[in-house]
Amino acid sequence: GENVEQHPSTLSVQEGDSAVIKCTYSDSASNYFPWYKQELGKGPQLIIDIRSNVGEKKDQRIAVTLNKTAKHFSLHITETQPEDSAVYFCAATINDYKLSFGAGTTVTVRA
Amino acid sequence: NAGVTQTPKFRVLKTGQSMTLLCAQDMNHEYMYWYRQDPGMGLRLIHYSVGEGTTAKGEVPDGYNVSRLKKQNFLLGLESAAPSQTSVYFCASSYTSNEQYFGPGTRLTVT
């Protein structure tokens, strides 16, 4: 099955700085790569996703990039704010619904 | 819309006891999923369903059973709980593919 590795496991950034989380996947057939944000005590929530036919996607302060050749994808958060503090999960799938998740990154934004 | 709801929110079981976790969604989604979340391991798929009356095994199905008798409900059963099943359990649903909507989670402790 698909194996997704996520780095770093924890990330502390100064408010206003950028944060980058990287994930690698093993199955070259994977074609859908979502990112989820989980706030304390809540379930994960989709924040952005990308398909294999696209190299980059942006949504305000959040962007995702995909390198199919290297089999890795990254989440970029610019101008970080305290409300960006959360656990972020990347995932990959070959069939759009059976997601394989990374282990998660705990992001802390320091005021 | 309530979205995805889970019952109960917390539960403590003794080894060998049984219980059922209930997931309900009011979005008319076809697909439903049960995940477990453990520290440092992300979310792992236990079982899933692609429609009423259907179920399938995920990544970590052993020790769990599921049923999808009604489209809006997905039940997760533990027949004989073990300490290794101490975890936070999340239910999710999706229309067919793409975004999965997660419930708030059930924290289960098996002593």
Coordinates of N, CA and C in Angstrom, one line a residue:
Chain A
G1 N 0.8 -1.2 0.0 CA 0.0 0.0 0.0 C 0.8 1.3 0.0
E2 N 0.2 2.4 0.0 CA 0.8 3.7 -0.1 C 1.5 4.0 1.3
N3 N 2.7 4.5 1.3 CA 3.4 4.9 2.5 C 3.7 6.4 2.4
V4 N 3.2 7.2 3.3 CA 3.5 8.7 3.3 C 4.3 9.1 4.5
E5 N 5.4 9.7 4.2 CA 6.3 10.2 5.3 C 6.2 11.7 5.4
Q6 N 6.1 12.3 6.6 CA 5.9 13.7 6.7 C 7.0 14.3 7.7
H7 N 7.5 15.4 7.3 CA 8.6 16.1 8.1 C 8.4 17.6 8.0
P8 N 8.7 18.3 9.1 CA 9.2 17.8 10.4 C 8.0 17.4 11.2
S9 N 8.2 16.8 12.4 CA 7.1 16.4 13.2 C 6.6 17.5 14.1
T10 N 7.5 18.5 14.4 CA 7.1 19.7 15.1 C 7.8 20.9 14.4
L11 N 7.1 22.0 14.4 CA 7.7 23.2 13.7 C 7.2 24.4 14.5
S12 N 8.2 25.3 14.9 CA 7.9 26.5 15.7 C 8.3 27.7 14.8
V13 N 7.4 28.6 14.6 CA 7.8 29.8 13.8 C 7.3 31.0 14.4
Q14 N 8.0 32.1 14.1 CA 7.6 33.4 14.6 C 6.5 33.9 13.8
E15 N 5.5 34.6 14.5 CA 4.4 35.1 13.8 C 4.8 36.0 12.6
G16 N 4.3 35.8 11.5 CA 4.6 36.6 10.3 C 5.6 35.9 9.4
D17 N 6.3 34.9 9.9 CA 7.2 34.1 9.1 C 6.5 33.0 8.3
S18 N 7.2 32.3 7.5 CA 6.6 31.2 6.7 C 6.9 29.9 7.3
A19 N 6.0 29.0 7.0 CA 6.1 27.6 7.5 C 6.0 26.6 6.3
V20 N 6.9 25.6 6.3 CA 6.9 24.6 5.2 C 6.9 23.2 5.8
I21 N 6.0 22.4 5.3 CA 5.9 21.0 5.7 C 6.0 20.2 4.4
K22 N 6.9 19.1 4.5 CA 7.1 18.3 3.4 C 6.7 16.9 3.6
C23 N 6.2 16.3 2.5 CA 5.7 14.9 2.5 C 6.2 14.1 1.3
T24 N 6.6 12.9 1.5 CA 7.0 12.0 0.4 C 6.0 10.8 0.3
Y25 N 5.8 10.3 -0.9 CA 4.9 9.1 -1.0 C 5.6 8.1 -1.8
S26 N 5.1 6.9 -1.7 CA 5.8 5.7 -2.3 C 5.2 5.2 -3.6
D27 N 3.9 5.4 -3.7 CA 3.2 4.8 -4.9 C 3.1 5.9 -6.0
S28 N 3.8 5.6 -7.1 CA 3.8 6.6 -8.2 C 2.4 6.7 -8.9
A29 N 1.5 5.8 -8.6 CA 0.1 5.9 -9.1 C -0.8 6.9 -8.3
S30 N -0.3 7.3 -7.1 CA -1.1 8.3 -6.4 C -1.4 9.5 -7.2
N31 N -2.6 10.0 -7.1 CA -3.0 11.1 -7.9 C -3.8 12.2 -7.2
Y32 N -4.0 12.1 -5.9 CA -4.7 13.1 -5.2 C -4.0 13.3 -3.8
F33 N -3.7 14.6 -3.5 CA -2.9 14.9 -2.3 C -3.6 16.0 -1.5
P34 N -4.4 15.6 -0.5 CA -5.0 16.7 0.4 C -4.2 17.0 1.6
W35 N -4.4 18.2 2.1 CA -3.8 18.6 3.4 C -5.0 18.9 4.4
Y36 N -4.8 18.3 5.6 CA -5.8 18.6 6.6 C -5.2 19.3 7.8
K37 N -6.0 20.1 8.5 CA -5.6 20.9 9.7 C -6.5 20.4 10.8
Q38 N -5.8 20.0 11.9 CA -6.6 19.6 13.1 C -6.3 20.5 14.3
E39 N -7.3 21.2 14.7 CA -7.2 22.0 15.9 C -7.5 21.1 17.2
L40 N -7.0 21.6 18.3 CA -7.1 20.8 19.5 C -8.5 20.4 19.8
G41 N -8.7 19.1 20.0 CA -10.0 18.6 20.4 C -11.0 18.5 19.3
K42 N -10.6 18.7 18.1 CA -11.5 18.6 16.9 C -11.0 17.6 15.9
G43 N -11.9 17.3 15.0 CA -11.5 16.4 13.9 C -10.8 17.2 12.8
P44 N -10.0 16.5 12.0 CA -9.3 17.2 10.9 C -10.2 17.8 9.9
Q45 N -9.7 18.9 9.3 CA -10.5 19.6 8.3 C -9.7 19.9 7.1
L46 N -10.2 19.7 5.9 CA -9.5 19.9 4.7 C -9.2 21.4 4.5
I47 N -7.9 21.7 4.2 CA -7.5 23.1 3.9 C -7.1 23.4 2.5
I48 N -6.6 22.4 1.8 CA -6.2 22.5 0.4 C -5.8 21.2 -0.1
D49 N -6.0 21.0 -1.4 CA -5.7 19.7 -2.0 C -5.1 20.0 -3.4
I50 N -4.5 19.0 -4.0 CA -3.9 19.1 -5.3 C -4.0 17.8 -6.0
R51 N -4.2 17.8 -7.3 CA -4.2 16.6 -8.1 C -2.9 16.5 -8.9
S52 N -2.6 15.3 -9.4 CA -1.3 15.0 -10.0 C -1.1 15.7 -11.3
N53 N -2.2 16.3 -11.9 CA -2.0 17.0 -13.2 C -1.7 18.5 -13.0
V54 N -1.5 18.8 -11.7 CA -1.2 20.2 -11.4 C 0.1 20.3 -10.5
G55 N 0.9 21.3 -10.8 CA 2.2 21.4 -10.0 C 2.1 22.3 -8.8
E56 N 1.1 23.2 -8.8 CA 1.0 24.1 -7.7 C -0.4 24.7 -7.6
K57 N -0.8 24.9 -6.3 CA -2.1 25.5 -6.1 C -2.0 26.4 -4.9
K58 N -2.7 27.6 -5.0 CA -2.7 28.6 -3.9 C -4.1 28.9 -3.5
D59 N -4.2 29.2 -2.2 CA -5.4 29.7 -1.6 C -5.1 30.7 -0.5
Q60 N -5.1 31.9 -0.9 CA -4.7 33.0 0.1 C -3.3 32.8 0.6
R61 N -3.1 32.5 1.9 CA -1.8 32.4 2.5 C -1.3 30.9 2.4
I62 N -2.0 30.1 1.8 CA -1.7 28.6 1.8 C -1.4 28.2 0.4
A63 N -0.3 27.4 0.2 CA 0.0 26.9 -1.2 C 0.5 25.5 -1.0
V64 N 0.3 24.7 -2.0 CA 0.8 23.3 -2.1 C 1.5 23.2 -3.4
T65 N 2.7 22.5 -3.3 CA 3.4 22.2 -4.5 C 3.6 20.7 -4.6
L66 N 3.7 20.2 -5.9 CA 3.8 18.7 -6.1 C 4.9 18.5 -7.1
N67 N 5.8 17.6 -6.7 CA 6.9 17.1 -7.7 C 6.7 15.6 -7.9
K68 N 6.0 15.3 -9.0 CA 5.7 13.9 -9.3 C 6.9 13.0 -9.5
T69 N 7.9 13.6 -10.1 CA 9.2 12.9 -10.4 C 9.9 12.4 -9.1
A70 N 9.9 13.4 -8.2 CA 10.6 13.1 -6.9 C 9.6 12.4 -5.9
K71 N 8.3 12.4 -6.2 CA 7.3 11.9 -5.4 C 7.2 12.6 -4.0
H72 N 7.2 13.9 -4.1 CA 7.0 14.7 -2.8 C 6.2 15.9 -3.1
F73 N 5.5 16.3 -2.0 CA 4.6 17.5 -2.1 C 4.8 18.3 -0.8
S74 N 4.5 19.5 -0.8 CA 4.8 20.4 0.3 C 3.7 21.4 0.5
L75 N 3.5 21.8 1.8 CA 2.5 22.8 2.2 C 3.3 24.0 2.6
H76 N 2.9 25.2 2.1 CA 3.6 26.4 2.4 C 2.5 27.4 3.0
I77 N 2.8 27.9 4.2 CA 2.0 28.8 4.9 C 2.8 30.1 5.0
T78 N 2.3 31.2 4.4 CA 3.0 32.5 4.5 C 2.3 33.4 5.5
E79 N 3.1 34.4 6.0 CA 2.6 35.3 7.0 C 1.8 34.6 8.1
T80 N 2.4 33.7 8.8 CA 1.8 32.9 9.8 C 1.1 33.8 10.9
Q81 N 0.0 33.3 11.4 CA -0.8 33.9 12.4 C -1.0 32.9 13.6
P82 N -1.3 33.4 14.8 CA -1.6 32.5 15.9 C -2.6 31.4 15.6
E83 N -3.6 31.8 14.8 CA -4.6 30.8 14.5 C -4.2 29.7 13.5
D84 N -2.9 29.8 13.0 CA -2.4 28.7 12.2 C -1.8 27.6 13.1
S85 N -1.7 27.9 14.4 CA -1.2 26.8 15.3 C -2.1 25.7 15.3
A86 N -1.6 24.5 15.0 CA -2.5 23.3 14.8 C -1.6 22.1 14.4
V87 N -2.2 20.9 14.3 CA -1.5 19.8 13.7 C -2.0 19.7 12.2
Y88 N -1.0 19.5 11.3 CA -1.3 19.4 9.9 C -0.9 18.0 9.4
F89 N -1.8 17.5 8.6 CA -1.6 16.1 8.1 C -1.6 16.2 6.5
C90 N -0.6 15.5 5.9 CA -0.7 15.3 4.5 C -1.3 14.0 4.2
A91 N -1.8 13.7 3.0 CA -2.3 12.4 2.7 C -2.1 12.2 1.2
A92 N -2.2 10.9 0.8 CA -2.1 10.6 -0.6 C -3.0 9.4 -0.9
T93 N -3.5 9.3 -2.2 CA -4.4 8.2 -2.5 C -4.3 8.0 -4.0
I94 N -4.6 6.8 -4.5 CA -4.7 6.5 -5.9 C -6.1 6.4 -6.4
N95 N -7.1 6.4 -5.5 CA -8.4 6.3 -5.9 C -9.4 7.3 -5.3
D96 N -8.9 8.4 -4.8 CA -9.6 9.5 -4.3 C -10.3 9.3 -3.0
Y97 N -10.4 8.1 -2.4 CA -11.1 8.0 -1.2 C -10.3 7.3 -0.1
K98 N -9.5 6.3 -0.4 CA -8.7 5.6 0.6 C -7.4 6.3 0.8
L99 N -7.5 7.3 1.8 CA -6.4 8.1 2.1 C -5.3 7.4 2.9
S100 N -4.1 7.6 2.6 CA -3.0 7.3 3.5 C -2.4 8.5 4.1
F101 N -2.4 8.7 5.4 CA -2.0 9.9 6.0 C -0.5 9.9 6.5
G102 N 0.1 11.0 6.5 CA 1.4 11.2 7.2 C 1.2 11.2 8.7
A103 N 2.3 11.2 9.4 CA 2.2 11.2 10.9 C 1.8 12.5 11.5
G104 N 1.8 13.6 10.8 CA 1.4 14.9 11.3 C 2.6 15.8 11.7
T105 N 2.3 17.1 11.6 CA 3.3 18.1 12.0 C 2.6 19.1 12.9
T106 N 3.1 19.2 14.1 CA 2.5 20.2 15.1 C 3.2 21.5 14.9
V107 N 2.4 22.5 14.4 CA 2.9 23.8 14.1 C 2.5 24.8 15.3
T108 N 3.5 25.5 15.8 CA 3.3 26.5 16.8 C 3.8 27.8 16.3
V109 N 2.9 28.8 16.3 CA 3.2 30.1 15.9 C 3.4 31.0 17.1
R110 N 4.6 31.5 17.3 CA 5.0 32.3 18.5 C 4.7 33.8 18.2
A111 N 4.0 34.4 19.2 CA 3.6 35.8 19.1 C 4.8 36.7 19.2
Chain B
N1 N -27.3 22.0 9.2 CA -26.8 20.6 9.1 C -25.8 20.4 10.3
A2 N -25.9 19.2 10.9 CA -25.0 18.9 12.0 C -23.7 18.4 11.4
G3 N -23.7 17.9 10.2 CA -22.4 17.4 9.6 C -22.3 15.9 10.0
V4 N -21.1 15.6 10.6 CA -20.8 14.3 11.1 C -20.8 14.3 12.6
T5 N -21.6 13.5 13.2 CA -21.6 13.4 14.7 C -21.2 12.0 15.1
Q6 N -20.6 11.9 16.3 CA -20.1 10.7 16.8 C -20.6 10.5 18.3
T7 N -21.0 9.3 18.6 CA -21.5 9.0 19.9 C -20.8 7.7 20.4
P8 N -20.2 7.6 21.6 CA -20.1 8.7 22.6 C -18.9 9.6 22.3
K9 N -18.6 10.6 23.1 CA -17.4 11.4 23.0 C -16.3 10.8 23.8
F10 N -16.5 10.1 24.9 CA -15.5 9.5 25.7 C -16.1 8.2 26.2
R11 N -15.2 7.2 26.4 CA -15.6 5.9 27.0 C -14.4 5.2 27.6
V12 N -14.6 4.6 28.7 CA -13.6 3.8 29.4 C -14.1 2.4 29.4
L13 N -13.3 1.4 28.9 CA -13.7 0.0 28.9 C -12.7 -0.8 29.7
K14 N -13.1 -1.9 30.2 CA -12.2 -2.9 30.7 C -11.8 -3.9 29.6
T15 N -10.7 -4.5 29.7 CA -10.3 -5.5 28.8 C -11.3 -6.6 28.7
G16 N -11.7 -6.9 27.4 CA -12.7 -8.0 27.2 C -14.1 -7.5 27.0
Q17 N -14.4 -6.3 27.4 CA -15.7 -5.7 27.2 C -15.9 -5.4 25.8
S18 N -17.2 -5.2 25.4 CA -17.5 -4.8 24.0 C -18.3 -3.5 24.0
M19 N -18.2 -2.8 22.9 CA -18.9 -1.6 22.7 C -19.1 -1.3 21.2
T20 N -20.0 -0.4 21.0 CA -20.3 0.1 19.6 C -20.2 1.6 19.6
L21 N -19.4 2.1 18.6 CA -19.3 3.5 18.3 C -20.3 3.9 17.2
L22 N -21.0 4.9 17.3 CA -22.0 5.3 16.3 C -21.6 6.6 15.6
C23 N -21.6 6.5 14.3 CA -21.3 7.7 13.5 C -22.6 8.0 12.6
A24 N -23.0 9.3 12.6 CA -24.1 9.7 11.8 C -23.7 10.9 11.0
Q25 N -24.2 10.9 9.7 CA -24.0 12.1 8.9 C -25.3 12.5 8.2
D26 N -25.5 13.8 8.0 CA -26.7 14.3 7.4 C -26.5 15.0 6.1
M27 N -25.4 14.6 5.4 CA -25.0 15.3 4.2 C -25.3 14.4 3.0
N28 N -26.0 13.2 3.2 CA -26.3 12.3 2.1 C -25.1 11.8 1.4
H29 N -24.0 11.6 2.2 CA -22.8 11.1 1.6 C -22.8 9.6 1.4
E30 N -22.2 9.2 0.2 CA -22.2 7.8 -0.1 C -21.1 7.0 0.8
Y31 N -19.9 7.7 0.9 CA -18.8 7.0 1.5 C -18.6 7.4 3.0
M32 N -18.3 6.4 3.8 CA -18.1 6.6 5.2 C -16.8 5.8 5.6
Y33 N -16.2 6.3 6.7 CA -14.9 5.8 7.1 C -14.7 5.8 8.6
W34 N -14.0 4.8 9.1 CA -13.5 4.9 10.5 C -12.0 4.9 10.5
Y35 N -11.5 5.8 11.3 CA -10.0 5.9 11.5 C -9.7 5.9 13.0
R36 N -8.5 5.5 13.3 CA -8.0 5.6 14.6 C -6.7 6.5 14.5
Q37 N -6.6 7.4 15.6 CA -5.5 8.3 15.6 C -4.7 8.0 16.9
D38 N -3.4 7.7 16.7 CA -2.5 7.5 17.8 C -1.3 8.4 17.7
P39 N -0.7 8.8 18.8 CA 0.4 9.7 18.7 C 1.5 9.3 17.8
G40 N 2.0 10.2 16.9 CA 3.1 9.9 16.1 C 2.8 9.0 14.9
M41 N 1.5 8.6 14.7 CA 1.1 7.7 13.7 C 0.1 8.2 12.7
G42 N -0.3 9.4 12.9 CA -1.3 10.0 12.0 C -2.7 9.3 12.2
L43 N -3.4 9.3 11.1 CA -4.7 8.6 11.1 C -4.6 7.3 10.2
R44 N -5.1 6.2 10.8 CA -5.0 5.0 10.0 C -6.5 4.5 9.8
L45 N -6.7 4.0 8.6 CA -8.1 3.6 8.2 C -8.4 2.2 8.7
I46 N -9.5 2.1 9.5 CA -9.8 0.8 10.0 C -10.8 0.0 9.1
H47 N -11.9 0.6 8.7 CA -12.9 0.1 7.8 C -13.5 1.3 7.0
Y48 N -14.1 1.0 5.9 CA -14.8 2.0 5.2 C -16.0 1.4 4.5
S49 N -16.8 2.3 4.0 CA -18.0 1.8 3.2 C -18.3 2.7 2.0
V50 N -18.5 2.2 0.9 CA -18.8 3.0 -0.3 C -20.2 3.1 -0.6
G51 N -21.1 2.6 0.3 CA -22.5 2.7 0.1 C -23.3 1.9 1.1
E52 N -24.6 2.2 1.2 CA -25.4 1.4 2.2 C -25.3 -0.1 1.9
G53 N -25.1 -0.8 3.0 CA -25.0 -2.3 2.9 C -23.7 -2.8 2.5
T54 N -22.7 -1.9 2.3 CA -21.3 -2.4 1.9 C -20.3 -2.0 2.9
T55 N -19.3 -2.8 3.2 CA -18.2 -2.5 4.0 C -16.9 -3.1 3.5
A56 N -15.8 -2.5 3.8 CA -14.5 -3.1 3.4 C -13.4 -2.8 4.4
K57 N -12.4 -3.6 4.4 CA -11.3 -3.5 5.3 C -10.4 -2.4 4.9
G58 N -9.9 -1.7 5.9 CA -8.8 -0.7 5.7 C -7.5 -1.2 6.0
E59 N -6.7 -0.3 6.6 CA -5.3 -0.6 6.9 C -5.1 -1.5 8.2
V60 N -6.0 -1.2 9.2 CA -5.9 -1.8 10.5 C -7.2 -2.4 11.0
P61 N -7.8 -3.4 10.3 CA -9.1 -3.9 10.6 C -9.3 -4.9 11.8
D62 N -8.1 -5.5 12.1 CA -8.2 -6.6 13.1 C -8.8 -6.1 14.5
G63 N -9.7 -6.8 15.0 CA -10.3 -6.5 16.3 C -11.6 -5.6 16.2
Y64 N -11.9 -5.2 15.0 CA -13.0 -4.3 14.8 C -14.0 -4.9 13.8
N65 N -15.3 -4.6 13.9 CA -16.3 -4.9 12.9 C -17.1 -3.7 12.6
V66 N -17.7 -3.6 11.5 CA -18.5 -2.5 11.1 C -19.8 -2.9 10.4
S67 N -20.8 -2.0 10.4 CA -22.0 -2.2 9.7 C -22.6 -0.9 9.2
R68 N -23.2 -1.0 8.0 CA -23.7 0.2 7.3 C -25.1 -0.2 6.8
L69 N -26.1 -0.3 7.8 CA -27.4 -0.7 7.5 C -28.2 0.4 6.9
K70 N -27.9 1.6 7.3 CA -28.6 2.8 6.7 C -27.5 3.7 6.2
K71 N -27.8 4.5 5.1 CA -26.9 5.3 4.4 C -26.3 6.3 5.4
Q72 N -27.0 6.8 6.3 CA -26.5 7.9 7.2 C -25.7 7.4 8.4
N73 N -25.7 6.1 8.6 CA -25.1 5.6 9.9 C -24.0 4.6 9.5
F74 N -22.9 4.7 10.3 CA -21.8 3.7 10.2 C -21.4 3.4 11.6
L75 N -21.5 2.1 11.9 CA -21.2 1.6 13.3 C -19.9 0.9 13.3
L76 N -19.1 1.2 14.4 CA -17.9 0.5 14.6 C -18.0 -0.3 15.9
G77 N -17.7 -1.6 15.8 CA -17.9 -2.4 17.0 C -16.5 -3.0 17.4
L78 N -16.4 -3.1 18.8 CA -15.2 -3.8 19.4 C -15.8 -4.9 20.1
E79 N -15.6 -6.2 19.7 CA -16.2 -7.3 20.4 C -15.5 -7.7 21.7
S80 N -14.2 -7.5 21.8 CA -13.5 -7.9 23.0 C -12.3 -6.9 23.1
A81 N -12.6 -5.8 23.8 CA -11.6 -4.7 23.8 C -10.3 -5.1 24.4
A82 N -9.2 -4.5 23.8 CA -7.8 -4.8 24.3 C -7.2 -3.4 24.6
P83 N -6.2 -3.4 25.5 CA -5.5 -2.1 25.7 C -4.9 -1.5 24.5
S84 N -4.5 -2.3 23.5 CA -4.0 -1.8 22.2 C -5.0 -1.0 21.4
Q85 N -6.3 -1.1 21.8 CA -7.3 -0.3 21.1 C -7.6 1.0 21.8
T86 N -6.8 1.3 22.8 CA -6.9 2.7 23.4 C -6.4 3.7 22.3
S87 N -7.3 4.6 22.0 CA -7.0 5.5 20.9 C -8.1 6.6 20.8
V88 N -8.0 7.5 19.8 CA -9.0 8.4 19.5 C -9.6 8.0 18.1
Y89 N -10.9 7.8 18.1 CA -11.5 7.2 16.8 C -12.3 8.3 16.1
F90 N -12.0 8.5 14.8 CA -12.7 9.5 14.0 C -13.5 8.8 12.9
C91 N -14.7 9.3 12.8 CA -15.5 8.9 11.6 C -15.4 10.0 10.6
A92 N -15.5 9.7 9.3 CA -15.6 10.7 8.3 C -16.5 10.2 7.2
S93 N -17.0 11.2 6.4 CA -17.8 10.8 5.3 C -17.4 11.7 4.1
S94 N -17.8 11.2 2.9 CA -17.5 12.0 1.7 C -18.6 11.7 0.6
Y95 N -18.8 12.6 -0.3 CA -19.8 12.4 -1.3 C -19.5 11.1 -2.1
T96 N -18.4 11.2 -2.9 CA -17.8 10.0 -3.5 C -16.4 10.1 -3.3
S97 N -15.7 11.1 -3.7 CA -14.3 11.3 -3.5 C -14.0 12.7 -3.0
N98 N -12.8 13.1 -3.1 CA -12.3 14.4 -2.6 C -12.6 14.6 -1.1
E99 N -13.0 15.7 -0.7 CA -13.0 16.1 0.7 C -13.8 15.2 1.6
Q100 N -13.1 14.7 2.6 CA -13.7 14.0 3.7 C -14.0 14.9 4.8
Y101 N -15.2 14.7 5.4 CA -15.7 15.5 6.5 C -15.6 14.7 7.8
F102 N -14.8 15.2 8.7 CA -14.6 14.4 9.9 C -15.5 14.8 11.1
G103 N -15.8 13.8 11.9 CA -16.6 14.1 13.2 C -15.6 14.5 14.2
P104 N -16.1 14.8 15.4 CA -15.3 15.4 16.5 C -14.4 14.4 17.2
G105 N -14.7 13.1 17.0 CA -13.8 12.0 17.6 C -14.4 11.4 18.9
T106 N -14.0 10.2 19.2 CA -14.4 9.5 20.4 C -13.1 9.0 21.0
R107 N -12.9 9.4 22.3 CA -11.6 9.0 23.0 C -12.0 7.8 23.8
L108 N -11.3 6.7 23.5 CA -11.6 5.4 24.1 C -10.3 5.0 24.9
T109 N -10.5 4.6 26.1 CA -9.5 4.1 26.9 C -9.9 2.7 27.4
V110 N -9.0 1.7 27.1 CA -9.2 0.3 27.5 C -8.2 0.0 28.6
T111 N -8.7 -0.4 29.8 CA -7.8 -0.7 31.0 C -7.7 -2.2 31.2

